Short mmCIF file of C-alpha atoms in Angstrom, two decimals:
data_model
loop_
_atom_site.label_atom_id
_atom_site.label_comp_id
_atom_site.label_asym_id
_atom_site.label_seq_id
_atom_site.Cartn_x
_atom_site.Cartn_y
_atom_site.Cartn_z
CA LYS A 1 92.18 218.88 -92.75
CA ASN A 2 88.32 219.00 -92.03
CA GLN A 3 86.79 215.54 -92.73
CA VAL A 4 83.36 213.87 -92.34
CA GLU A 5 83.27 210.08 -92.24
CA GLN A 6 79.88 208.31 -92.55
CA SER A 7 79.16 204.59 -91.82
CA PRO A 8 77.92 202.22 -93.07
CA GLN A 9 78.27 203.18 -96.64
CA SER A 10 75.19 201.27 -97.42
CA LEU A 11 72.48 199.48 -95.38
CA ILE A 12 69.50 197.28 -96.13
CA ILE A 13 66.89 196.81 -93.67
CA LEU A 14 63.23 195.48 -93.76
CA GLU A 15 60.23 197.86 -93.55
CA GLY A 16 59.25 198.51 -90.03
CA LYS A 17 62.82 197.99 -88.45
CA ASN A 18 64.96 200.55 -86.83
CA CYS A 19 68.29 201.51 -87.88
CA THR A 20 71.38 203.97 -87.01
CA LEU A 21 73.64 205.63 -89.09
CA GLN A 22 76.99 206.98 -87.95
CA CYS A 23 78.88 210.12 -88.61
CA ASN A 24 82.47 210.97 -87.24
CA TYR A 25 84.04 214.30 -87.80
CA THR A 26 87.26 216.11 -87.44
CA VAL A 27 85.96 219.75 -88.32
CA SER A 28 87.23 222.29 -85.93
CA PRO A 29 86.31 224.68 -84.57
CA PHE A 30 82.79 223.16 -84.51
CA SER A 31 79.75 225.30 -85.49
CA ASN A 32 76.90 222.99 -86.19
CA LEU A 33 76.08 219.52 -87.72
CA ARG A 34 73.10 218.77 -90.06
CA TRP A 35 71.56 215.57 -91.39
CA TYR A 36 70.11 215.69 -94.81
CA LYS A 37 67.96 213.10 -96.66
CA GLN A 38 68.83 212.96 -100.38
CA ASP A 39 66.53 211.04 -102.68
CA THR A 40 68.06 209.78 -105.84
CA GLY A 41 68.56 212.51 -108.50
CA ARG A 42 66.99 215.10 -106.03
CA GLY A 43 68.30 217.88 -103.82
CA PRO A 44 69.17 217.32 -100.28
CA VAL A 45 66.36 217.83 -97.55
CA SER A 46 67.38 219.05 -94.05
CA LEU A 47 66.35 216.68 -91.32
CA THR A 48 68.13 218.16 -88.21
CA ILE A 49 70.30 220.86 -87.27
CA MET A 50 72.52 220.61 -84.08
CA THR A 51 74.69 223.09 -82.44
CA PHE A 52 77.50 222.73 -79.87
CA SER A 53 75.08 222.71 -76.91
CA GLU A 54 72.54 220.19 -78.29
CA ASN A 55 73.01 216.40 -77.92
CA THR A 56 69.63 215.28 -79.34
CA LYS A 57 67.20 216.54 -81.97
CA SER A 58 64.01 214.77 -83.17
CA ASN A 59 62.05 215.36 -86.48
CA GLY A 60 59.35 212.66 -86.42
CA ARG A 61 60.78 209.26 -86.74
CA TYR A 62 64.29 210.63 -87.09
CA THR A 63 66.41 211.25 -84.02
CA ALA A 64 69.87 212.79 -84.24
CA THR A 65 72.46 212.73 -81.43
CA LEU A 66 75.66 214.70 -81.02
CA ASP A 67 78.68 213.94 -78.85
CA ALA A 68 80.98 217.10 -79.21
CA ASP A 69 83.65 215.50 -77.02
CA THR A 70 84.01 212.51 -79.10
CA LYS A 71 83.12 214.23 -82.44
CA GLN A 72 80.45 211.72 -83.17
CA SER A 73 76.75 211.95 -84.40
CA SER A 74 74.07 209.25 -85.13
CA LEU A 75 70.88 209.41 -86.85
CA HIS A 76 68.26 206.95 -85.68
CA ILE A 77 65.40 206.05 -87.77
CA THR A 78 62.48 204.42 -86.14
CA ALA A 79 59.87 202.17 -87.70
CA SER A 80 61.33 202.45 -91.29
CA GLN A 81 59.12 203.02 -94.17
CA LEU A 82 59.69 202.31 -97.89
CA SER A 83 59.93 206.07 -98.39
CA ASP A 84 63.07 206.22 -96.25
CA SER A 85 65.06 204.65 -98.84
CA ALA A 86 67.47 207.54 -99.95
CA SER A 87 71.04 208.67 -99.07
CA TYR A 88 71.59 210.31 -95.60
CA ILE A 89 74.17 212.86 -95.59
CA CYS A 90 75.97 214.29 -92.54
CA VAL A 91 77.27 217.89 -92.90
CA VAL A 92 79.46 219.64 -90.38
CA THR A 93 80.43 223.38 -90.48
CA ALA A 94 83.30 225.22 -88.77
CA SER A 95 83.07 228.37 -87.08
CA GLY A 96 85.49 231.22 -86.63
CA GLY A 97 85.18 232.91 -90.10
CA SER A 98 85.13 230.23 -92.40
CA TYR A 99 81.67 228.80 -93.06
CA ILE A 100 82.59 226.15 -95.55
CA PRO A 101 80.55 223.00 -94.80
CA THR A 102 82.08 219.71 -94.99
CA PHE A 103 79.92 216.94 -96.47
CA GLY A 104 80.04 213.28 -95.77
CA ARG A 105 79.79 210.87 -98.67
CA GLY A 106 76.40 209.54 -97.32
CA THR A 107 74.92 206.20 -96.25
CA SER A 108 72.76 204.80 -98.74
CA LEU A 109 69.59 203.23 -97.07
CA ILE A 110 67.42 200.76 -98.83
CA VAL A 111 64.15 199.72 -97.12
CA HIS A 112 62.69 196.36 -98.49
CA PRO A 113 59.05 195.58 -97.97
CA ASP B 1 56.41 230.22 -101.54
CA ALA B 2 58.74 228.76 -103.97
CA GLY B 3 61.81 227.05 -102.65
CA VAL B 4 65.19 227.13 -104.44
CA THR B 5 64.86 226.82 -108.22
CA GLN B 6 67.47 225.92 -110.57
CA SER B 7 67.65 225.81 -114.42
CA PRO B 8 68.24 224.01 -116.56
CA THR B 9 67.44 220.66 -114.97
CA HIS B 10 69.33 218.63 -117.48
CA LEU B 11 71.84 219.61 -120.12
CA ILE B 12 74.60 217.96 -122.31
CA LYS B 13 77.74 219.82 -123.39
CA THR B 14 80.91 219.05 -125.46
CA ARG B 15 84.39 219.14 -123.92
CA GLY B 16 85.77 222.77 -124.11
CA GLN B 17 82.49 224.38 -124.22
CA GLN B 18 81.17 226.75 -121.52
CA VAL B 19 77.99 226.39 -119.47
CA THR B 20 75.87 228.76 -117.22
CA LEU B 21 73.66 227.46 -114.48
CA ARG B 22 70.99 229.48 -112.74
CA CYS B 23 69.54 229.52 -109.28
CA SER B 24 66.78 231.57 -107.68
CA PRO B 25 66.93 231.44 -103.75
CA LYS B 26 64.08 230.79 -101.45
CA SER B 27 62.04 233.89 -100.79
CA GLY B 28 63.73 236.03 -98.21
CA HIS B 29 67.19 234.44 -98.55
CA ASP B 30 70.17 236.41 -99.41
CA THR B 31 73.00 233.80 -99.35
CA VAL B 32 73.56 231.29 -102.29
CA SER B 33 76.08 228.53 -102.25
CA TRP B 34 76.98 226.18 -105.13
CA TYR B 35 77.94 222.51 -104.86
CA GLN B 36 79.15 219.76 -107.31
CA GLN B 37 77.89 216.26 -106.56
CA ALA B 38 79.43 213.57 -108.69
CA LEU B 39 77.64 210.27 -108.89
CA GLY B 40 77.79 208.30 -105.57
CA GLN B 41 79.74 211.08 -103.81
CA GLY B 42 78.59 213.74 -101.36
CA PRO B 43 78.14 217.23 -102.64
CA GLN B 44 81.48 219.30 -102.74
CA PHE B 45 81.53 223.11 -101.86
CA ILE B 46 82.25 225.38 -104.86
CA PHE B 47 81.70 228.81 -103.50
CA GLN B 48 79.33 231.06 -101.40
CA TYR B 49 77.78 234.41 -102.65
CA TYR B 50 76.48 236.94 -100.06
CA GLU B 51 75.88 240.68 -100.75
CA GLU B 52 76.91 240.12 -104.52
CA GLU B 53 80.34 239.05 -103.50
CA GLU B 54 82.06 235.63 -103.41
CA ARG B 55 82.69 235.15 -99.71
CA GLN B 56 84.10 231.67 -99.42
CA ARG B 57 85.42 229.22 -102.11
CA GLY B 58 86.22 225.67 -102.02
CA ASN B 59 88.97 223.86 -104.02
CA PHE B 60 87.82 224.30 -107.35
CA PRO B 61 89.82 225.85 -110.40
CA ASP B 62 89.29 229.37 -111.74
CA ARG B 63 87.20 227.87 -114.70
CA PHE B 64 84.55 227.81 -112.18
CA SER B 65 83.03 231.30 -111.51
CA GLY B 66 79.93 232.84 -110.45
CA HIS B 67 77.71 236.04 -109.99
CA GLN B 68 74.97 237.01 -107.65
CA PHE B 69 72.57 239.66 -108.61
CA PRO B 70 70.81 242.37 -106.61
CA ASN B 71 67.79 240.23 -106.36
CA TYR B 72 69.99 237.65 -104.72
CA SER B 73 69.71 235.02 -107.85
CA SER B 74 72.92 233.62 -108.85
CA GLU B 75 74.78 231.95 -111.82
CA LEU B 76 77.47 229.50 -111.86
CA ASN B 77 79.59 229.46 -114.98
CA VAL B 78 82.00 226.72 -115.84
CA ASN B 79 84.49 227.33 -118.78
CA ALA B 80 86.51 224.89 -120.75
CA LEU B 81 84.43 221.82 -119.84
CA LEU B 82 86.12 218.66 -119.08
CA LEU B 83 84.48 215.15 -118.90
CA GLY B 84 85.18 215.26 -115.14
CA ASP B 85 82.74 218.23 -114.77
CA SER B 86 79.90 215.93 -115.39
CA ALA B 87 77.83 215.84 -112.19
CA LEU B 88 74.68 217.27 -110.38
CA TYR B 89 75.29 220.91 -109.49
CA LEU B 90 73.33 221.94 -106.51
CA CYS B 91 72.29 225.36 -105.33
CA ALA B 92 71.67 226.06 -101.78
CA SER B 93 70.18 229.23 -100.17
CA SER B 94 70.15 230.46 -96.66
CA LEU B 95 69.40 233.71 -94.65
CA GLY B 96 72.86 234.98 -93.68
CA ARG B 97 75.99 232.76 -93.90
CA ASP B 98 76.15 229.24 -92.62
CA SER B 99 76.32 229.91 -88.89
CA SER B 100 74.51 228.54 -85.97
CA GLY B 101 71.23 227.01 -86.80
CA ASN B 102 70.11 228.75 -90.12
CA THR B 103 68.45 226.23 -92.26
CA ILE B 104 69.96 225.81 -95.66
CA TYR B 105 67.57 224.82 -98.57
CA PHE B 106 68.70 222.93 -101.64
CA GLY B 107 67.41 223.16 -105.28
CA GLU B 108 66.85 220.03 -107.11
CA GLY B 109 69.84 220.51 -109.05
CA SER B 110 71.17 220.81 -112.60
CA TRP B 111 72.52 217.65 -114.21
CA LEU B 112 75.42 218.31 -116.27
CA THR B 113 76.81 215.67 -118.72
CA VAL B 114 79.98 216.53 -120.56
CA VAL B 115 80.65 214.33 -123.76
#
């Protein structure tokens, strides 16, 4: 069964600090991995997309890494801002005819001033 | 350029009733997917429409049905509503099916409360 596990479930940091969110998956065969930011009550917004051959992708202060061998990904947030407070969701899609994405439950990040 | 638009934004229904949610994809997109997101959970894939046909379906009962129109807009219908159907329903659109690096855009969702 395809699964995506994210850790930690929630995280509280001070403004200006860095943090790293983790994503482990068992989805196979692998097509792509995406990180989304979802503000409370809003739709998810895409941060990064990585395919099998990519091991790092940046979007401003967000940097995602992918290790396809260990089936792990991380999202690093640099110099956090209050507006980074949100849920961060890891989504992995399989290839080979079935394109149903598997969503993690998300990591809830709270940035305090 | 309008992104993905959904309507209504909020609605309240009674158990046993039926509901229809609507979605207009981002301009130029031809694929629409629907997701159910319960409070505190990640989105769960319901189904995907491409070329007016249901192409993929998640683990949802037949009470959940949909439709895609020639202009690529889509509807999600839920019959015989249960209290557990209360959730945020998200629509996402993309160009082509979710393969390689196509960006998927989500709407703001429709909040459904079943009482």
